[in-house]
PDB file of C-alpha atoms in Angstrom:
ATOM      1  CA  MET A   1     -24.427 -31.147 -74.882  1.00 50.00           C
ATOM      2  CA  THR A   2     -22.261 -31.258 -72.255  1.00 52.00           C
ATOM      3  CA  SER A   3     -21.956 -28.185 -69.574  1.00 51.00           C
ATOM      4  CA  PRO A   4     -19.129 -26.173 -69.790  1.00 54.00           C
ATOM      5  CA  VAL A   5     -16.026 -26.635 -67.655  1.00 51.00           C
ATOM      6  CA  PRO A   6     -15.159 -23.657 -64.831  1.00 52.00           C
ATOM      7  CA  SER A   7     -11.840 -22.219 -65.486  1.00 55.00           C
ATOM      8  CA  VAL A   8      -9.146 -22.335 -63.664  1.00 47.00           C
ATOM      9  CA  ARG A   9      -9.837 -18.568 -62.943  1.00 53.00           C
ATOM     10  CA  ALA A  10     -13.343 -18.857 -61.627  1.00 51.00           C
ATOM     11  CA  ARG A  11     -12.576 -21.925 -59.410  1.00 53.00           C
ATOM     12  CA  SER A  12      -9.353 -20.092 -58.097  1.00 53.00           C
ATOM     13  CA  ARG A  13     -11.781 -17.067 -56.813  1.00 57.00           C
ATOM     14  CA  THR A  14     -14.529 -18.711 -55.664  1.00 54.00           C
ATOM     15  CA  ALA A  15     -12.037 -20.849 -53.194  1.00 53.00           C
ATOM     16  CA  LEU A  16     -10.473 -17.999 -52.270  1.00 51.00           C
ATOM     17  CA  ALA A  17     -14.167 -16.390 -51.283  1.00 51.00           C
ATOM     18  CA  VAL A  18     -14.691 -19.864 -49.527  1.00 47.00           C
ATOM     19  CA  VAL A  19     -11.349 -19.371 -47.146  1.00 48.00           C
ATOM     20  CA  LEU A  20     -11.962 -15.444 -46.185  1.00 51.00           C
ATOM     21  CA  CYS A  21     -15.624 -16.260 -45.799  1.00 50.00           C
ATOM     22  CA  ALA A  22     -14.536 -18.923 -43.512  1.00 52.00           C
ATOM     23  CA  GLY A  23     -11.666 -16.977 -41.751  1.00 54.00           C
ATOM     24  CA  LEU A  24     -13.941 -13.869 -41.402  1.00 52.00           C
ATOM     25  CA  ALA A  25     -16.797 -16.570 -39.771  1.00 47.00           C
ATOM     26  CA  ALA A  26     -13.799 -17.714 -37.478  1.00 47.00           C
ATOM     27  CA  ALA A  27     -12.594 -14.506 -36.048  1.00 47.00           C
ATOM     28  CA  LEU A  28     -16.133 -13.237 -35.740  1.00 46.00           C
ATOM     29  CA  THR A  29     -16.789 -16.220 -33.358  1.00 43.00           C
ATOM     30  CA  ALA A  30     -13.547 -15.846 -31.637  1.00 45.00           C
ATOM     31  CA  CYS A  31     -14.349 -12.228 -30.550  1.00 49.00           C
ATOM     32  CA  ALA A  32     -17.892 -12.878 -29.219  1.00 50.00           C
ATOM     33  CA  GLY A  33     -16.264 -15.715 -27.164  1.00 53.00           C
ATOM     34  CA  GLU A  34     -13.716 -13.805 -25.895  1.00 66.00           C
ATOM     35  CA  ASP A  35     -14.172 -12.965 -21.804  1.00 75.00           C
ATOM     36  CA  PRO A  36     -12.095 -10.382 -20.586  1.00 73.00           C
ATOM     37  CA  ASP A  37     -12.732 -11.904 -16.721  1.00 81.00           C
ATOM     38  CA  GLU A  38     -11.414 -15.335 -17.900  1.00 83.00           C
ATOM     39  CA  GLY A  39      -8.991 -16.438 -15.733  1.00 88.00           C
ATOM     40  CA  THR A  40      -9.645 -13.755 -12.933  1.00 92.00           C
ATOM     41  CA  ASN A  41     -11.166 -13.517  -9.586  1.00 93.00           C
ATOM     42  CA  GLY A  42     -14.585 -12.519 -11.416  1.00 94.00           C
ATOM     43  CA  VAL A  43     -14.470  -9.270  -8.724  1.00 95.00           C
ATOM     44  CA  GLY A  44     -14.487  -7.150 -12.492  1.00 95.00           C
ATOM     45  CA  LYS A  45     -17.720  -8.146 -13.400  1.00 95.00           C
ATOM     46  CA  LEU A  46     -18.923  -6.331 -10.079  1.00 96.00           C
ATOM     47  CA  THR A  47     -20.165  -2.715  -9.740  1.00 96.00           C
ATOM     48  CA  ALA A  48     -17.966  -0.550  -7.518  1.00 96.00           C
ATOM     49  CA  GLU A  49     -19.594  -0.662  -4.703  1.00 95.00           C
ATOM     50  CA  GLN A  50     -19.493  -4.585  -4.769  1.00 96.00           C
ATOM     51  CA  ILE A  51     -15.726  -4.460  -5.263  1.00 97.00           C
ATOM     52  CA  GLU A  52     -15.292  -1.926  -2.485  1.00 95.00           C
ATOM     53  CA  LYS A  53     -16.792  -3.975  -0.090  1.00 95.00           C
ATOM     54  CA  LYS A  54     -14.961  -7.079  -1.314  1.00 96.00           C
ATOM     55  CA  THR A  55     -11.402  -5.835  -1.521  1.00 96.00           C
ATOM     56  CA  GLN A  56     -12.537  -4.183   2.114  1.00 94.00           C
ATOM     57  CA  ALA A  57     -13.660  -7.817   3.365  1.00 95.00           C
ATOM     58  CA  ALA A  58     -10.445  -9.439   1.627  1.00 96.00           C
ATOM     59  CA  ALA A  59      -8.202  -7.272   3.667  1.00 95.00           C
ATOM     60  CA  ASP A  60      -9.787  -7.494   7.280  1.00 93.00           C
ATOM     61  CA  THR A  61      -9.250 -11.106   7.016  1.00 93.00           C
ATOM     62  CA  SER A  62      -6.163 -10.952   6.409  1.00 95.00           C
ATOM     63  CA  ASP A  63      -3.511 -10.978   9.201  1.00 94.00           C
ATOM     64  CA  ALA A  64      -0.267  -9.169   7.917  1.00 97.00           C
ATOM     65  CA  VAL A  65      -0.045  -6.791   5.058  1.00 97.00           C
ATOM     66  CA  ARG A  66       3.007  -4.005   3.926  1.00 98.00           C
ATOM     67  CA  LEU A  67       2.712  -0.797   3.121  1.00 97.00           C
ATOM     68  CA  ALA A  68       5.206   1.626   1.193  1.00 97.00           C
ATOM     69  CA  GLY A  69       4.445   4.981  -0.003  1.00 96.00           C
ATOM     70  CA  LYS A  70       3.825   8.781   0.244  1.00 94.00           C
ATOM     71  CA  LEU A  71       1.388  10.320   2.762  1.00 89.00           C
ATOM     72  CA  VAL A  72       0.748  14.113   2.752  1.00 87.00           C
ATOM     73  CA  SER A  73      -1.878  15.120   5.367  1.00 80.00           C
ATOM     74  CA  LYS A  74      -1.778  18.433   7.576  1.00 77.00           C
ATOM     75  CA  GLY A  75       0.684  17.470   9.859  1.00 71.00           C
ATOM     76  CA  GLY A  76       2.920  16.691   6.904  1.00 83.00           C
ATOM     77  CA  THR A  77       4.325  14.391   4.329  1.00 89.00           C
ATOM     78  CA  TYR A  78       5.769  11.050   5.133  1.00 89.00           C
ATOM     79  CA  THR A  79       7.522   8.576   3.215  1.00 95.00           C
ATOM     80  CA  LEU A  80       6.544   4.982   4.991  1.00 94.00           C
ATOM     81  CA  ASP A  81       7.615   1.412   4.435  1.00 97.00           C
ATOM     82  CA  MET A  82       6.007  -0.339   7.208  1.00 97.00           C
ATOM     83  CA  ARG A  83       5.115  -4.249   7.778  1.00 98.00           C
ATOM     84  CA  LEU A  84       2.199  -4.813  10.071  1.00 97.00           C
ATOM     85  CA  THR A  85      -0.171  -7.452  11.941  1.00 96.00           C
ATOM     86  CA  ASP A  86      -2.899  -7.548  14.331  1.00 93.00           C
ATOM     87  CA  ASP A  87      -0.678  -7.791  17.001  1.00 93.00           C
ATOM     88  CA  GLY A  88       2.220  -4.711  16.350  1.00 96.00           C
ATOM     89  CA  GLY A  89       4.417  -3.660  12.993  1.00 97.00           C
ATOM     90  CA  THR A  90       7.913  -2.903  12.060  1.00 97.00           C
ATOM     91  CA  GLY A  91       9.419  -0.108   9.406  1.00 97.00           C
ATOM     92  CA  SER A  92      10.789   3.156   8.558  1.00 95.00           C
ATOM     93  CA  VAL A  93       9.255   6.735   8.336  1.00 93.00           C
ATOM     94  CA  ALA A  94      10.559   9.616   6.800  1.00 91.00           C
ATOM     95  CA  SER A  95       9.617  13.167   7.516  1.00 84.00           C
ATOM     96  CA  GLY A  96      11.462  16.119   6.279  1.00 79.00           C
ATOM     97  CA  THR A  97      14.893  16.086   6.693  1.00 77.00           C
ATOM     98  CA  SER A  98      14.369  13.352   9.506  1.00 81.00           C
ATOM     99  CA  THR A  99      13.857   9.484   9.380  1.00 86.00           C
ATOM    100  CA  PHE A 100      13.100   7.155  12.131  1.00 91.00           C
ATOM    101  CA  GLU A 101      12.458   3.356  12.562  1.00 95.00           C
ATOM    102  CA  LEU A 102       9.204   2.052  14.864  1.00 96.00           C
ATOM    103  CA  LEU A 103       8.638  -1.220  16.692  1.00 97.00           C
ATOM    104  CA  ARG A 104       5.367  -2.067  18.434  1.00 97.00           C
ATOM    105  CA  ILE A 105       4.924  -4.934  19.964  1.00 96.00           C
ATOM    106  CA  GLY A 106       1.416  -5.078  21.833  1.00 95.00           C
ATOM    107  CA  ASP A 107       1.377  -1.967  23.062  1.00 94.00           C
ATOM    108  CA  GLU A 108       4.946  -1.615  23.665  1.00 94.00           C
ATOM    109  CA  LEU A 109       6.523   0.957  21.235  1.00 95.00           C
ATOM    110  CA  TYR A 110       9.724   1.503  20.408  1.00 95.00           C
ATOM    111  CA  LEU A 111      11.410   4.703  18.527  1.00 93.00           C
ATOM    112  CA  LYS A 112      15.248   4.320  16.589  1.00 93.00           C
ATOM    113  CA  ALA A 113      16.087   7.712  14.857  1.00 87.00           C
ATOM    114  CA  ASP A 114      18.830   9.310  12.946  1.00 80.00           C
ATOM    115  CA  ALA A 115      20.770  12.369  15.201  1.00 76.00           C
ATOM    116  CA  ARG A 116      18.894  15.123  13.080  1.00 76.00           C
ATOM    117  CA  PHE A 117      15.455  13.639  14.785  1.00 77.00           C
ATOM    118  CA  TRP A 118      16.965  14.124  18.300  1.00 75.00           C
ATOM    119  CA  ASP A 119      18.903  17.272  17.244  1.00 70.00           C
ATOM    120  CA  HIS A 120      16.881  19.706  17.059  1.00 55.00           C
ATOM    121  CA  GLU A 121      15.342  18.837  20.090  1.00 51.00           C
ATOM    122  CA  GLU A 122      18.401  20.433  22.648  1.00 48.00           C
ATOM    123  CA  LYS A 123      17.510  21.750  26.186  1.00 47.00           C
ATOM    124  CA  PRO A 124      17.694  25.410  26.509  1.00 46.00           C
ATOM    125  CA  GLY A 125      20.518  26.850  27.632  1.00 49.00           C
ATOM    126  CA  GLU A 126      22.107  23.320  26.611  1.00 51.00           C
ATOM    127  CA  SER A 127      25.715  24.065  24.471  1.00 47.00           C
ATOM    128  CA  GLY A 128      25.709  22.828  20.684  1.00 49.00           C
ATOM    129  CA  ASP A 129      28.318  19.862  21.769  1.00 50.00           C
ATOM    130  CA  ALA A 130      26.424  18.769  24.743  1.00 45.00           C
ATOM    131  CA  GLY A 131      23.038  18.626  22.251  1.00 48.00           C
ATOM    132  CA  ASP A 132      25.523  16.624  19.786  1.00 58.00           C
ATOM    133  CA  ALA A 133      26.844  14.114  22.298  1.00 53.00           C
ATOM    134  CA  ALA A 134      23.193  13.476  23.309  1.00 56.00           C
ATOM    135  CA  ALA A 135      22.105  12.924  20.024  1.00 63.00           C
ATOM    136  CA  GLY A 136      24.841  10.986  19.200  1.00 66.00           C
ATOM    137  CA  LYS A 137      23.864   8.767  22.269  1.00 70.00           C
ATOM    138  CA  LEU A 138      20.553   8.146  21.283  1.00 77.00           C
ATOM    139  CA  GLN A 139      21.295   7.847  17.405  1.00 74.00           C
ATOM    140  CA  ASP A 140      20.561   4.062  16.088  1.00 78.00           C
ATOM    141  CA  LYS A 141      19.335   3.143  19.661  1.00 87.00           C
ATOM    142  CA  TYR A 142      15.752   2.069  20.647  1.00 92.00           C
ATOM    143  CA  VAL A 143      13.809   4.255  22.941  1.00 91.00           C
ATOM    144  CA  LYS A 144      11.042   2.859  24.575  1.00 90.00           C
ATOM    145  CA  VAL A 145       8.187   5.555  24.026  1.00 90.00           C
ATOM    146  CA  PRO A 146       6.097   6.321  27.405  1.00 89.00           C
ATOM    147  CA  GLU A 147       2.043   5.268  26.608  1.00 90.00           C
ATOM    148  CA  ASP A 148       1.650   8.867  28.343  1.00 89.00           C
ATOM    149  CA  ASP A 149       3.723  10.281  25.876  1.00 88.00           C
ATOM    150  CA  PRO A 150       1.901  13.071  23.709  1.00 86.00           C
ATOM    151  CA  THR A 151       3.623  11.475  20.277  1.00 87.00           C
ATOM    152  CA  TYR A 152       2.820   7.844  21.498  1.00 91.00           C
ATOM    153  CA  LYS A 153      -0.712   8.132  19.845  1.00 92.00           C
ATOM    154  CA  GLN A 154       0.903   9.640  16.454  1.00 88.00           C
ATOM    155  CA  LEU A 155       3.607   7.389  16.475  1.00 91.00           C
ATOM    156  CA  ARG A 156       1.800   4.632  17.168  1.00 94.00           C
ATOM    157  CA  GLY A 157      -0.517   5.186  14.250  1.00 92.00           C
ATOM    158  CA  PHE A 158       1.865   4.366  11.817  1.00 93.00           C
ATOM    159  CA  THR A 159       2.412   0.601  13.471  1.00 96.00           C
ATOM    160  CA  ASP A 160      -1.374   0.457  13.635  1.00 95.00           C
ATOM    161  CA  LYS A 161      -3.095  -2.006  10.913  1.00 95.00           C
ATOM    162  CA  GLU A 162      -6.782  -1.013  11.498  1.00 92.00           C
ATOM    163  CA  THR A 163      -5.801   2.339  11.466  1.00 91.00           C
ATOM    164  CA  LEU A 164      -3.815   2.691   8.204  1.00 90.00           C
ATOM    165  CA  LEU A 165      -5.952   0.698   6.690  1.00 92.00           C
ATOM    166  CA  GLY A 166      -9.306   2.259   7.371  1.00 89.00           C
ATOM    167  CA  GLY A 167      -7.713   5.818   5.801  1.00 83.00           C
ATOM    168  CA  LEU A 168      -6.704   4.369   2.874  1.00 85.00           C
ATOM    169  CA  LEU A 169      -9.538   2.022   2.287  1.00 86.00           C
ATOM    170  CA  THR A 170     -12.271   4.721   2.377  1.00 84.00           C
ATOM    171  CA  LEU A 171     -13.187   6.004  -0.658  1.00 89.00           C
ATOM    172  CA  HIS A 172     -15.241   9.193  -0.481  1.00 86.00           C
ATOM    173  CA  GLY A 173     -18.228  10.595  -2.518  1.00 88.00           C
ATOM    174  CA  THR A 174     -20.148   8.305  -4.901  1.00 92.00           C
ATOM    175  CA  VAL A 175     -17.684   5.121  -6.367  1.00 93.00           C
ATOM    176  CA  ASN A 176     -17.474   4.739  -9.392  1.00 94.00           C
ATOM    177  CA  LYS A 177     -15.746   1.718 -11.592  1.00 95.00           C
ATOM    178  CA  GLY A 178     -12.681   2.462 -13.773  1.00 93.00           C
ATOM    179  CA  ASP A 179      -9.984   0.992 -15.867  1.00 92.00           C
ATOM    180  CA  ARG A 180      -8.653  -2.467 -15.902  1.00 94.00           C
ATOM    181  CA  THR A 181      -5.043  -1.986 -15.686  1.00 93.00           C
ATOM    182  CA  LYS A 182      -1.621  -3.750 -13.634  1.00 95.00           C
ATOM    183  CA  VAL A 183       0.227  -3.363 -10.393  1.00 96.00           C
ATOM    184  CA  GLY A 184       3.553  -5.123 -11.331  1.00 95.00           C
ATOM    185  CA  PRO A 185       2.766  -8.224 -13.117  1.00 95.00           C
ATOM    186  CA  THR A 186      -0.766  -8.120 -11.658  1.00 96.00           C
ATOM    187  CA  ARG A 187      -4.015  -7.224 -13.235  1.00 96.00           C
ATOM    188  CA  THR A 188      -6.272  -4.860 -11.428  1.00 97.00           C
ATOM    189  CA  VAL A 189      -9.463  -3.245 -11.530  1.00 97.00           C
ATOM    190  CA  GLN A 190      -9.827   0.125 -10.419  1.00 96.00           C
ATOM    191  CA  ILE A 191     -13.024   1.754  -8.300  1.00 96.00           C
ATOM    192  CA  MET A 192     -12.480   5.462  -7.333  1.00 94.00           C
ATOM    193  CA  GLY A 193     -14.225   8.321  -5.116  1.00 92.00           C
ATOM    194  CA  GLY A 194     -16.459  10.894  -6.362  1.00 84.00           C
ATOM    195  CA  LYS A 195     -15.217  14.034  -8.293  1.00 71.00           C
ATOM    196  CA  GLY A 196     -11.757  12.921  -8.628  1.00 61.00           C
ATOM    197  CA  GLU A 197     -11.015  13.869  -4.996  1.00 73.00           C
ATOM    198  CA  GLY A 198     -12.231  11.080  -3.385  1.00 82.00           C
ATOM    199  CA  GLY A 199      -8.995   8.763  -4.104  1.00 90.00           C
ATOM    200  CA  THR A 200      -8.504   5.354  -6.194  1.00 94.00           C
ATOM    201  CA  LEU A 201      -7.963   1.607  -5.141  1.00 96.00           C
ATOM    202  CA  ASP A 202      -6.189  -0.827  -7.525  1.00 97.00           C
ATOM    203  CA  VAL A 203      -8.075  -4.214  -6.441  1.00 98.00           C
ATOM    204  CA  SER A 204      -6.530  -7.569  -7.832  1.00 98.00           C
ATOM    205  CA  LEU A 205      -8.006  -9.588 -10.079  1.00 97.00           C
ATOM    206  CA  GLU A 206      -6.153 -12.556  -9.120  1.00 97.00           C
ATOM    207  CA  GLY A 207      -6.420 -14.621  -6.073  1.00 96.00           C
ATOM    208  CA  LYS A 208      -7.898 -12.702  -3.048  1.00 97.00           C
ATOM    209  CA  PRO A 209      -9.095  -9.238  -4.243  1.00 97.00           C
ATOM    210  CA  PHE A 210      -6.785  -7.621  -1.910  1.00 97.00           C
ATOM    211  CA  PRO A 211      -6.227  -3.626  -2.290  1.00 97.00           C
ATOM    212  CA  LEU A 212      -2.706  -3.358  -3.992  1.00 98.00           C
ATOM    213  CA  ARG A 213      -1.855   0.317  -4.830  1.00 97.00           C
ATOM    214  CA  PHE A 214      -3.829   3.504  -3.047  1.00 95.00           C
ATOM    215  CA  ALA A 215      -3.951   6.894  -4.583  1.00 93.00           C
ATOM    216  CA  ARG A 216      -5.404   9.588  -1.926  1.00 89.00           C
ATOM    217  CA  GLY A 217      -7.173  12.583  -4.040  1.00 84.00           C
ATOM    218  CA  GLY A 218      -5.863  15.787  -4.190  1.00 82.00           C
ATOM    219  CA  GLY A 219      -2.307  14.670  -4.645  1.00 83.00           C
ATOM    220  CA  GLY A 220      -2.176  13.321  -0.806  1.00 87.00           C
ATOM    221  CA  GLY A 221       0.137  10.127  -2.120  1.00 91.00           C
ATOM    222  CA  ILE A 222       0.306   6.859  -3.446  1.00 95.00           C
ATOM    223  CA  VAL A 223       0.701   3.842  -1.257  1.00 96.00           C
ATOM    224  CA  ARG A 224       1.368   0.287  -2.305  1.00 97.00           C
ATOM    225  CA  LEU A 225       0.149  -2.592  -0.436  1.00 97.00           C
ATOM    226  CA  SER A 226       1.991  -6.037  -1.032  1.00 97.00           C
ATOM    227  CA  GLU A 227       2.873  -9.235   1.114  1.00 97.00           C
ATOM    228  CA  TRP A 228      -0.746  -9.734   2.111  1.00 97.00           C
ATOM    229  CA  GLY A 229      -0.998 -12.723   4.531  1.00 96.00           C
ATOM    230  CA  GLU A 230       2.910 -12.568   5.228  1.00 95.00           C
ATOM    231  CA  ASP A 231       3.851 -13.607   7.872  1.00 92.00           C
ATOM    232  CA  PHE A 232       7.090 -11.629   9.785  1.00 93.00           C
ATOM    233  CA  PRO A 233       8.596 -11.592  13.547  1.00 91.00           C
ATOM    234  CA  LEU A 234       8.161  -9.054  15.867  1.00 93.00           C
ATOM    235  CA  GLU A 235      10.435  -9.285  18.578  1.00 93.00           C
ATOM    236  CA  ALA A 236      11.579  -6.777  21.103  1.00 92.00           C
ATOM    237  CA  PRO A 237      15.166  -5.039  20.645  1.00 92.00           C
ATOM    238  CA  ALA A 238      18.107  -6.305  22.879  1.00 91.00           C
ATOM    239  CA  ASP A 239      19.052  -4.367  26.317  1.00 87.00           C
ATOM    240  CA  GLU A 240      22.121  -3.690  24.611  1.00 86.00           C
ATOM    241  CA  ASP A 241      20.389  -1.595  21.896  1.00 87.00           C
ATOM    242  CA  THR A 242      17.827   0.657  24.148  1.00 87.00           C
ATOM    243  CA  VAL A 243      18.370   3.679  25.746  1.00 82.00           C
ATOM    244  CA  ASP A 244      16.150   5.935  28.466  1.00 72.00           C
ATOM    245  CA  TYR A 245      15.900   8.930  26.510  1.00 68.00           C
ATOM    246  CA  GLY A 246      14.595  10.424  30.215  1.00 62.00           C
ATOM    247  CA  LYS A 247      12.128  13.551  28.669  1.00 59.00           C
ATOM    248  CA  GLN A 248       9.494  14.037  26.381  1.00 56.00           C
ATOM    249  CA  LEU A 249       9.784  12.930  23.078  1.00 59.00           C
ATOM    250  CA  PRO A 250      10.677  15.166  20.000  1.00 56.00           C
ATOM    251  CA  LYS A 251       7.560  16.154  17.887  1.00 59.00           C
ATOM    252  CA  THR A 252       7.545  14.324  14.420  1.00 56.00           C
ATOM    253  CA  SER A 253       7.739  17.273  11.785  1.00 50.00           C
ATOM    254  CA  SER A 254       8.145  17.575   8.137  1.00 42.00           C
TER     255      SER A 254
END
């Protein structure tokens, strides 16, 4: 007696079941083998404390960085765009209605400001026209800041890589690991200080684990960090671009 021949429909169902099973198995295998850290520097696998140490070490070994963004402190609100090295820095700072540029080479610090910055420092009894003339003379000229001037330390702080990074890279409270995200096209992992007030740091998952963005806790501003290790020239201004202020420099204010 001959065996019955399976119908075409039965064979089709069997073939479809085999294809579906094979496809499902392949999909499950692929999912199980996916590694979110593939192609990264591996920092994302570390604990929050380990990531913090790695990013601080990377920043310490780099001799240049650019900081751009806004910082809010007791002294006011500052919008800055500074390029810094171990030996100095250059860039701009805006505070309230005033904008000024800073240039530091070693201990020599130069300030270049707009007329608004100088205008409010009119001497007692000085006429408005005299004040305007003085502001016009100083506008867009570099003034060398004496080291004994009360504002020297404050202004120098904006050009000091160690000082600025020390304030930005220190997360307060218990450090926690956050989401994977991006800063521009670069993949990052977040680490956060405790209780939502300790700040948030985005650390690069590509190349060296440099910090790429810092959000200060409590709405204290956001700063981007870029151009790590990219050298730039620092040159003293020409004599014709420099003037002597001749008295105590005005305080920066918001």
